[in-house]
Amino acid sequence: MAGETLEFKTEVKELLNLMIHSLYSHKEIFLRELISNASDAIDKARYEALTNGEILERCGEWKIRISADKGAGTLKVSDNGIGMTHDEVIAELGTIAHSGTREFLEQMKQAQQKDRPGLIGQFGVGFYSSFMVADRVTVVTRKATETTKKAVRWESTADGSYTVGEVEKDRPGTDVTLHLKAEEKKYLDEWEIRDVVRKYSDYIEHPVVMDIEREKVDSADKAKRIKTIEEETLNSRKAIWLKEPSEIPAEEYNDFYKHLSHDFTDPAKVIHYRAEGTSEFTALLYLPQKAPYGIMYREYKIGPMLYVKRVQIMDHCEQLLPEYLRFVKGVVDSSDLPLNVSREILQANRHIEVIKKNVTKKVLDTLAEMKKSDYDTYVSFYGQFGRILKEGIHYDVARKEQIADLLLFSSTKTEAGKFTNLDDYVKAMPAGQEEIYYILGKPDENVLQSPYLEVFRKKGYEVLCLTDDIDDIIMIDLKEYKGKKVHSAAKGDIHLDTAAETDKGKFEKLMGRMKELLKEEVKDVRLSGRLTDSACCLVADEGELDPQMEKLLKSMGQEVPSRKRILEINPQHPVFEAMQAMADQGRDDAVKEYTGLLYNQALLLEGSKIKDPVAFARSVAKLMLEGAKRP
Ligand code: ADP
């Protein structure tokens, strides 16, 4: 065999290392992974065959075959699916395509032994899991479109490299042969194989077959025993979603979920229904308990599997669900779509649109129901997926209020670990409160004592405390809830303190001078309706981003224009009387110095850096000295 030896990518090496040396439970999943790959390969070939009849002829009847050779100590999983070319073998079996692989490996290293299989499941290591039970793996594969016997042979002992070379293969498809480790020979046992297949791959649509050897009594000569070999199908191949929900025990639902999601944990919720009318389809959907690895990455594959009349069309049909519900797993089986539906057709298909609308409503309704009747499960679900669900407020304007109803919040009034929601918030609003208020940050000392909340504290108004990166944008998009405007406590004008209104005019000249002095820094100086104790604070204008948010977006490399903010002063604070007196006495230098100090103080209060800390420190020291001189 003409061949070459190639190095695995670093990530693959590390992954293999972890898998070989630190995974001791659930090793049997390797078989599920290989069968699942084989089944995907057949689906792809079948899809190609719709437009290329020759493929069907070459491949024959779709089948996954398991062969155990006790003599050689090998277990082989074969399929007659799509196969791989030389370049595909190198790309698919020499690298890991997942983004976030590095972080995943880090997490694996730090995780407890017992948590590792779960992590592996969420990441989906697939093919490489073979090396948990084998010390050598050989793959022989021929592309279904290849008209000659030309095939590729890949082999590795997981020592950092692999070989690839050209061989011949009679039929298209892939044979994966595991040379089992001495201590893993149990996987050659017929009953062990049956067990694992039934446990993890029972729902695979294609037959998983094995030649079963039996000794039988010879019918002609009862004293003689003869050996027979019969091909047996090991999986039931039942499409669980087409059964009546009343006939499906919870365990079966959960098993199927684990099979399709590669998760080890049971789902938080099963949604199984049949839609009839304008569009006929069956949906079996799952809400997971735990966020799968990589769900926050752009490359995360979203959408349930799409079947048309029991035939799998696509692994992930993203047109079936909005992105903000990307945590939903499952299957949609439609009776209306054509079997040869292509990705282009899906883009603008009326049936798909109808299904998407229907499924979206169903998922949101289910979440609302869960929040009402199974609150603890909902809270834990929300902890995992709330951040993603919220995106819907931005993207799905029509369902904004429905999604808003699903949000949970900490607030200045919730106990640690407890939450409120918009409906309860509005119901608890005291007489006189007209708007819903929020601030960015956890309800800790810093936030609870924040000068921005002074007037709210005084009036006893609750303020929602938001901690997700997108919260500011989400609240700006939400605009209002049940007719109540949503308002940042740190932004825009707040008219809650009537005392401040009466002082209008008193400091007009002083404020005019301050505005002039700070014209490069702020766009306005005005009286504050939110301060009752502190002297001043900086606020963003209505509809603009919170400074915390601005910082966050910038740190993520996004272009955010820095807008000038507004300096609000508290007319009840004695410092302004003093400054007014300075102004009246023509001591403009002092007014200048005080204005600078106040502005810098406001920057510090909002958590920003001051431009010239040296000058600030000098000013403060000078004032301290002056203070010390006084008796
Ligand atoms: P995943 O299945 O999650 O993509 P794997 O590591 O199991 O990850 O497989 C990597 C890739 O190798 C697959 O996406 C597929 O392209 C290819 N592959 C694996 N097994 C087969 C097979 N039996 N037939 C064809 N291609 C395969």
PDB file of N, CA, C and O in Angstrom, residues 77 116 125 199 269 291 353 374 425 435 495 514 523 626:
ATOM      1  N   VAL A  77     -17.441  -2.168  12.200  1.00  0.00           N
ATOM      2  CA  VAL A  77     -18.734  -1.545  11.892  1.00  0.00           C
ATOM      3  C   VAL A  77     -18.663  -1.083  10.440  1.00  0.00           C
ATOM      4  O   VAL A  77     -17.816  -0.258  10.086  1.00  0.00           O
ATOM      5  N   ARG A 116     -16.632  13.769  33.523  1.00  0.00           N
ATOM      6  CA  ARG A 116     -16.033  13.819  32.191  1.00  0.00           C
ATOM      7  C   ARG A 116     -16.876  13.184  31.081  1.00  0.00           C
ATOM      8  O   ARG A 116     -16.992  13.769  30.006  1.00  0.00           O
ATOM      9  N   VAL A 125     -17.448  13.766  20.815  1.00  0.00           N
ATOM     10  CA  VAL A 125     -16.137  13.416  20.266  1.00  0.00           C
ATOM     11  C   VAL A 125     -16.221  12.361  19.172  1.00  0.00           C
ATOM     12  O   VAL A 125     -15.286  12.159  18.436  1.00  0.00           O
ATOM     13  N   LYS A 199     -29.629  -0.371  23.621  1.00  0.00           N
ATOM     14  CA  LYS A 199     -29.647   0.748  24.555  1.00  0.00           C
ATOM     15  C   LYS A 199     -29.473   2.097  23.845  1.00  0.00           C
ATOM     16  O   LYS A 199     -30.161   3.059  24.146  1.00  0.00           O
ATOM     17  N   LYS A 269     -37.744  18.501  29.787  1.00  0.00           N
ATOM     18  CA  LYS A 269     -39.148  18.479  29.348  1.00  0.00           C
ATOM     19  C   LYS A 269     -39.268  17.842  27.966  1.00  0.00           C
ATOM     20  O   LYS A 269     -38.434  18.069  27.100  1.00  0.00           O
ATOM     21  N   ALA A 291     -27.006  23.087  29.444  1.00  0.00           N
ATOM     22  CA  ALA A 291     -26.581  23.670  28.177  1.00  0.00           C
ATOM     23  C   ALA A 291     -25.476  22.811  27.574  1.00  0.00           C
ATOM     24  O   ALA A 291     -24.511  22.497  28.248  1.00  0.00           O
ATOM     25  N   GLU A 353     -42.388  27.428   6.942  1.00  0.00           N
ATOM     26  CA  GLU A 353     -42.792  28.619   7.687  1.00  0.00           C
ATOM     27  C   GLU A 353     -43.896  28.294   8.702  1.00  0.00           C
ATOM     28  O   GLU A 353     -43.858  28.712   9.854  1.00  0.00           O
ATOM     29  N   ASP A 374     -44.317  24.167  37.299  1.00  0.00           N
ATOM     30  CA  ASP A 374     -43.143  23.407  37.727  1.00  0.00           C
ATOM     31  C   ASP A 374     -41.991  24.400  37.895  1.00  0.00           C
ATOM     32  O   ASP A 374     -40.957  24.316  37.230  1.00  0.00           O
ATOM     33  N   TYR A 425     -43.539  42.146  39.283  1.00  0.00           N
ATOM     34  CA  TYR A 425     -42.957  43.463  39.525  1.00  0.00           C
ATOM     35  C   TYR A 425     -44.027  44.545  39.370  1.00  0.00           C
ATOM     36  O   TYR A 425     -44.215  45.390  40.234  1.00  0.00           O
ATOM     37  N   GLU A 435     -43.265  53.534  36.070  1.00  0.00           N
ATOM     38  CA  GLU A 435     -42.377  52.854  35.132  1.00  0.00           C
ATOM     39  C   GLU A 435     -41.671  51.674  35.786  1.00  0.00           C
ATOM     40  O   GLU A 435     -41.646  51.563  37.011  1.00  0.00           O
ATOM     41  N   HIS A 495     -37.852  61.810  37.011  1.00  0.00           N
ATOM     42  CA  HIS A 495     -38.581  62.877  37.714  1.00  0.00           C
ATOM     43  C   HIS A 495     -39.304  62.314  38.905  1.00  0.00           C
ATOM     44  O   HIS A 495     -40.511  62.220  38.927  1.00  0.00           O
ATOM     45  N   MET A 514     -20.442  75.623  34.828  1.00  0.00           N
ATOM     46  CA  MET A 514     -19.935  74.240  34.881  1.00  0.00           C
ATOM     47  C   MET A 514     -20.006  73.580  33.506  1.00  0.00           C
ATOM     48  O   MET A 514     -19.095  72.876  33.083  1.00  0.00           O
ATOM     49  N   LYS A 523     -22.351  66.484  27.746  1.00  0.00           N
ATOM     50  CA  LYS A 523     -23.182  67.261  26.823  1.00  0.00           C
ATOM     51  C   LYS A 523     -24.173  68.154  27.555  1.00  0.00           C
ATOM     52  O   LYS A 523     -24.772  69.029  26.956  1.00  0.00           O
ATOM     53  N   GLU A 626      -6.276  72.290  53.294  1.00  0.00           N
ATOM     54  CA  GLU A 626      -7.102  73.450  53.650  1.00  0.00           C
ATOM     55  C   GLU A 626      -8.070  73.094  54.761  1.00  0.00           C
ATOM     56  O   GLU A 626      -8.276  73.861  55.700  1.00  0.00           O
TER      57      GLU A 626
END
